[in-house]
Coordinates of C-alpha atoms and ligand atoms in Angstrom, one line a residue:
M1 CA -20.9 16.6 35.2
I2 CA -17.9 14.6 34.0
S3 CA -14.7 15.9 35.4
E4 CA -11.4 15.0 33.7
P5 CA -10.0 11.8 35.1
L6 CA -7.1 13.2 37.1
T7 CA -4.5 15.9 37.0
L8 CA -1.7 15.3 34.5
A9 CA 0.9 14.6 37.2
K10 CA -0.9 11.6 38.5
T11 CA -2.0 9.9 35.3
H12 CA -0.9 6.3 34.9
P13 CA -3.9 4.5 33.5
V14 CA -3.9 0.8 33.9
L15 CA -7.2 0.1 32.1
E16 CA -8.9 2.5 29.7
A17 CA -12.3 2.3 28.0
K18 CA -12.5 4.4 24.9
G19 CA -15.9 4.8 23.4
L20 CA -17.1 1.3 24.3
T21 CA -20.5 0.5 22.8
R22 CA -22.5 -2.7 23.0
R23 CA -26.0 -3.2 21.6
F24 CA -28.4 -6.0 22.3
G25 CA -30.9 -5.8 19.4
G26 CA -32.3 -2.3 19.6
L27 CA -31.0 -1.7 23.1
V28 CA -27.7 0.2 23.6
A29 CA -26.6 -1.4 26.8
V30 CA -23.3 0.4 26.9
N31 CA -23.2 3.6 25.0
N32 CA -19.9 5.3 24.0
V33 CA -18.4 4.9 27.5
S34 CA -14.9 6.3 28.1
F35 CA -12.9 6.4 31.3
A36 CA -9.4 5.6 32.5
V37 CA -8.7 3.7 35.7
E38 CA -5.5 4.7 37.5
Q39 CA -2.9 2.4 39.0
H40 CA -3.8 1.3 42.6
E41 CA -7.2 3.0 42.4
I42 CA -10.4 1.7 43.9
F43 CA -12.8 2.7 41.1
G44 CA -16.5 2.5 41.7
L45 CA -19.1 1.8 39.0
I46 CA -22.7 2.6 40.1
G47 CA -26.0 3.1 38.4
P48 CA -29.6 1.8 38.5
N49 CA -30.4 -1.8 37.6
G50 CA -30.0 -2.3 33.9
A51 CA -27.7 0.7 33.5
G52 CA -25.1 -1.5 31.8
K53 CA -22.6 -2.1 34.6
T54 CA -22.3 -5.9 34.2
T55 CA -22.2 -5.6 30.4
L56 CA -19.3 -3.2 30.8
F57 CA -17.5 -5.8 32.9
N58 CA -18.3 -8.4 30.3
L59 CA -16.7 -6.2 27.7
M60 CA -13.7 -5.5 29.9
T61 CA -13.0 -9.2 30.4
G62 CA -13.5 -10.2 26.7
M63 CA -16.6 -12.2 27.5
I64 CA -18.6 -10.4 24.9
P65 CA -17.2 -8.3 22.0
A66 CA -17.8 -4.6 21.8
D67 CA -19.7 -3.2 18.7
S68 CA -17.3 -0.3 18.8
G69 CA -14.7 1.4 20.9
Q70 CA -11.5 0.1 22.4
L71 CA -10.2 -1.4 25.6
I72 CA -6.6 -0.4 26.5
Y73 CA -4.5 -2.2 29.1
R74 CA -1.2 -0.4 29.9
D75 CA -1.1 1.2 26.4
E76 CA -1.9 -2.1 24.7
D77 CA -5.2 -2.5 22.7
I78 CA -6.8 -5.6 24.1
S79 CA -10.2 -5.1 22.5
Q80 CA -9.9 -8.3 20.4
N81 CA -8.4 -10.5 23.2
R82 CA -10.2 -13.6 24.3
P83 CA -11.2 -14.0 28.0
C84 CA -8.3 -16.3 28.9
Q85 CA -5.8 -13.9 27.3
I86 CA -7.3 -11.1 29.3
A87 CA -7.1 -13.2 32.5
N88 CA -3.5 -14.0 31.6
I89 CA -2.4 -10.4 31.3
G90 CA -3.8 -9.7 34.7
I91 CA -7.5 -8.8 34.7
A92 CA -9.6 -11.1 36.9
R93 CA -13.3 -10.7 38.0
T94 CA -16.0 -12.0 40.2
F95 CA -19.6 -12.4 39.1
Q96 CA -22.9 -10.8 40.2
N97 CA -24.4 -14.3 40.3
I98 CA -21.9 -16.3 42.2
R99 CA -20.2 -18.9 39.9
L100 CA -18.5 -21.5 42.1
F101 CA -18.1 -25.2 41.6
G102 CA -20.6 -26.0 44.3
E103 CA -19.8 -29.7 44.5
L104 CA -16.1 -29.1 44.9
S105 CA -14.4 -28.2 48.1
V106 CA -13.6 -24.6 49.0
L107 CA -9.9 -25.4 48.6
E108 CA -10.4 -27.0 45.2
N109 CA -12.3 -24.0 43.9
V110 CA -9.2 -21.9 44.5
A111 CA -6.7 -24.5 43.5
I112 CA -8.3 -24.9 40.1
A113 CA -7.8 -21.3 39.3
R114 CA -4.2 -21.5 40.7
H115 CA -3.6 -24.5 38.6
I116 CA -4.7 -22.9 35.4
H117 CA -2.6 -19.9 36.2
S118 CA 0.6 -21.8 37.2
R119 CA 1.1 -23.4 33.9
S120 CA 1.3 -21.3 30.8
G121 CA 0.1 -23.0 27.7
N122 CA -3.2 -24.7 27.2
P123 CA -5.2 -24.5 30.5
I124 CA -7.3 -27.6 29.6
L125 CA -4.3 -29.7 29.0
S126 CA -2.6 -28.6 32.2
L127 CA -5.7 -29.3 34.1
L128 CA -5.9 -32.8 32.6
A129 CA -2.2 -33.3 33.4
G130 CA -3.1 -32.5 37.0
I131 CA -6.1 -34.8 37.1
F132 CA -4.2 -37.7 35.7
A133 CA -1.1 -37.0 37.8
L134 CA 1.2 -36.8 34.8
P135 CA 5.0 -36.5 35.5
S136 CA 6.0 -33.4 37.5
S137 CA 2.4 -32.7 38.5
N138 CA 2.8 -33.9 42.1
A139 CA 5.2 -31.2 43.3
M140 CA 3.2 -28.7 41.2
E141 CA 0.0 -29.9 42.9
R142 CA 1.4 -29.5 46.4
K143 CA 2.5 -26.0 45.6
T144 CA -0.8 -25.2 44.0
Y145 CA -2.7 -26.4 47.1
R146 CA -0.4 -24.6 49.5
K147 CA -0.9 -21.4 47.6
A148 CA -4.6 -21.9 47.5
L149 CA -4.7 -22.4 51.3
E150 CA -2.7 -19.2 51.8
L151 CA -5.3 -17.4 49.9
L152 CA -8.1 -19.0 51.9
E153 CA -6.3 -17.9 55.1
L154 CA -6.2 -14.4 53.7
V155 CA -10.0 -14.3 53.1
G156 CA -10.7 -16.0 56.4
L157 CA -11.9 -19.3 54.9
A158 CA -9.0 -21.6 55.7
E159 CA -11.0 -23.4 58.4
R160 CA -13.7 -24.3 55.9
A161 CA -11.3 -25.5 53.2
I162 CA -12.7 -29.0 52.9
E163 CA -16.3 -28.1 53.0
Q164 CA -18.3 -28.2 49.8
A165 CA -18.5 -24.7 48.4
K166 CA -22.3 -24.9 48.0
N167 CA -22.6 -25.3 51.8
L168 CA -20.9 -22.0 52.6
P169 CA -23.1 -19.0 53.7
Y170 CA -23.6 -16.4 51.1
G171 CA -21.1 -13.9 52.3
D172 CA -18.4 -16.6 52.5
Q173 CA -19.2 -17.7 48.9
R174 CA -18.6 -14.1 47.8
R175 CA -15.2 -14.1 49.6
L176 CA -14.3 -17.4 48.1
E177 CA -15.0 -16.0 44.7
I178 CA -12.6 -13.2 45.5
A179 CA -10.0 -15.7 46.7
R180 CA -10.4 -17.6 43.4
A181 CA -9.9 -14.4 41.4
L182 CA -6.8 -13.5 43.4
A183 CA -5.4 -17.0 42.6
L184 CA -5.0 -15.7 39.0
E185 CA -2.5 -13.1 40.5
P186 CA -4.3 -10.3 38.8
Q187 CA -3.2 -6.7 38.6
V188 CA -6.7 -5.5 38.1
L189 CA -9.6 -7.0 40.0
L190 CA -13.2 -6.5 38.9
L191 CA -15.8 -7.1 41.5
D192 CA -19.5 -7.3 40.4
E193 CA -21.7 -6.5 43.4
P194 CA -19.5 -8.3 46.0
A195 CA -21.6 -7.0 48.9
A196 CA -24.9 -8.2 47.5
G197 CA -26.9 -10.1 50.1
M198 CA -24.5 -9.2 52.9
N199 CA -25.7 -7.7 56.2
P200 CA -24.3 -4.3 57.3
N201 CA -21.6 -5.8 59.4
E202 CA -20.5 -8.1 56.6
K203 CA -20.5 -5.1 54.2
H204 CA -18.3 -3.2 56.5
K205 CA -15.9 -6.0 56.8
L206 CA -15.9 -6.6 53.1
S207 CA -15.0 -3.0 52.5
E208 CA -12.0 -3.2 54.9
F209 CA -11.0 -6.4 53.2
I210 CA -11.0 -4.9 49.7
R211 CA -8.8 -2.1 51.0
E212 CA -6.4 -4.6 52.6
V213 CA -6.3 -6.8 49.5
R214 CA -5.6 -3.8 47.3
Q215 CA -2.7 -2.9 49.5
Q216 CA -1.3 -6.4 49.9
F217 CA -1.5 -7.4 46.2
N218 CA -0.8 -3.9 44.9
L219 CA -4.0 -4.1 43.0
T220 CA -6.2 -1.8 41.0
V221 CA -9.9 -2.5 41.9
I222 CA -13.0 -1.8 39.9
L223 CA -16.1 -2.3 41.9
I224 CA -19.8 -2.5 41.0
E225 CA -21.8 -1.9 44.1
H226 CA -25.3 -0.7 45.0
H227 CA -24.7 0.1 48.6
V228 CA -24.1 3.8 48.3
P229 CA -22.3 4.4 51.7
L230 CA -20.0 1.5 51.0
V231 CA -19.1 2.9 47.5
M232 CA -18.7 6.5 48.8
G233 CA -16.5 5.4 51.7
L234 CA -14.3 3.0 49.8
C235 CA -13.8 4.3 46.3
D236 CA -11.2 6.9 45.2
R237 CA -13.4 7.8 42.2
I238 CA -16.8 6.8 41.0
A239 CA -18.3 6.5 37.5
V240 CA -22.1 6.6 37.2
L241 CA -23.9 4.8 34.4
H242 CA -27.4 5.5 33.4
F243 CA -29.1 3.8 30.4
G244 CA -25.7 2.8 29.2
Q245 CA -24.2 6.3 29.3
L246 CA -21.6 7.7 31.6
I247 CA -23.3 10.6 33.3
A248 CA -20.7 11.4 35.9
L249 CA -17.2 10.6 36.8
G250 CA -15.2 12.0 39.7
E251 CA -14.4 11.8 43.4
P252 CA -17.2 10.6 45.7
A253 CA -17.9 14.1 47.1
V254 CA -18.3 15.5 43.6
V255 CA -20.5 12.6 42.4
R256 CA -22.7 12.7 45.5
N257 CA -23.6 16.3 44.8
D258 CA -24.0 16.0 41.0
R259 CA -27.5 17.0 40.0
A260 CA -27.8 14.4 37.1
V261 CA -26.7 11.6 39.5
I262 CA -29.1 12.6 42.2
E263 CA -31.9 12.6 39.7
A264 CA -31.0 9.4 38.0
Y265 CA -29.8 7.4 40.9
L266 CA -29.1 8.7 44.3
G267 CA -32.5 10.3 45.0
D268 CA -33.2 10.0 48.7
E269 CA -30.2 7.7 49.2
K270 CA -27.9 10.7 49.2
Ligands
ADP1 N1 -27.0 -11.0 26.9 C1 -27.9 -10.1 26.8 N2 -28.9 -10.1 25.9 C2 -29.8 -9.1 25.8 N3 -29.9 -8.1 26.6 C3 -29.0 -8.0 27.6 C4 -27.9 -9.0 27.8 N4 -27.2 -8.7 28.8 C5 -27.7 -7.5 29.3 N5 -28.7 -7.1 28.6 C6 -29.5 -5.9 28.8 O1 -28.6 -4.8 28.9 C7 -29.0 -3.9 29.9 C8 -27.9 -3.7 30.8 O2 -27.8 -4.9 31.6 P1 -26.7 -5.1 32.7 O3 -25.3 -4.8 32.1 O4 -26.8 -6.4 33.3 O5 -27.1 -3.9 33.8 P2 -26.6 -3.7 35.3 O6 -25.5 -4.7 35.6 O7 -26.2 -2.3 35.3 O8 -27.8 -4.0 36.1 C9 -30.3 -4.4 30.5 O9 -31.4 -3.8 29.8 C10 -30.2 -5.9 30.2 O10 -31.5 -6.5 30.1
MG2 MG1 -25.3 -6.2 37.0

């Protein structure tokens, strides 16, 4: 069952997918998917492996083009925007497969994202300006690193700031990725399986952390996650994908009891 997004009184969509479709050869990985994510919502995206969740994130961040459909951000059609434009207007993400600069320090991983954000214009040129310490870059650098350190404090990684990112335990690397995404000062944060590989205690802490971050940064969060209790406990609404199609959308209690969802996905996990 697909319930209508929300009652009229509450509708302030931040990000909307309208009939998004993406094919890979003969496979329709995302098939005519539509939904609207409300301001300040934690919106869950669940579904079996291969359902099209990551592909949907790739479409929503401009990393791959849609074959058809539209992506709307605050009433603006951003379907044709490039990834950096999408990041600049306030949509940041983390990756299912962690993508950190392993050889760089924890602090540098966040500072690079801050650096790119803090200078409008060409991000490569501004990065080079920083590397070669061009005029005015010193004060800027200090501010960049100070801000990066603040973010590390927030995610509980300040004490590991000078370690190489690759040496962090898995759960810490995931939190570092979140810090790096936050460095872009997003309005919408897309998290692709942030709890993957975490133990139950870490998962619980992550869930609290996502709630806090949402509050502190006034964010809208879209979360792909497999751990059903986490999703059910954390999300305001949940969308369920199955073979690229949206088969349910609604509040956790509704989705949990949806017949199609139980058959396709929840099974015994319910
Ligand atoms: N770049 C790609 N080329 C070909 N097939 C792809 C590509 N990316 C994803 N797919 C396929 O699209 C489907 C959806 O994948 P994905 O979005 O990663 O699913 P999920 O994140 O829900 O596990 C899968 O069948 C996957 O093999
Ligand atoms: Mg995935």
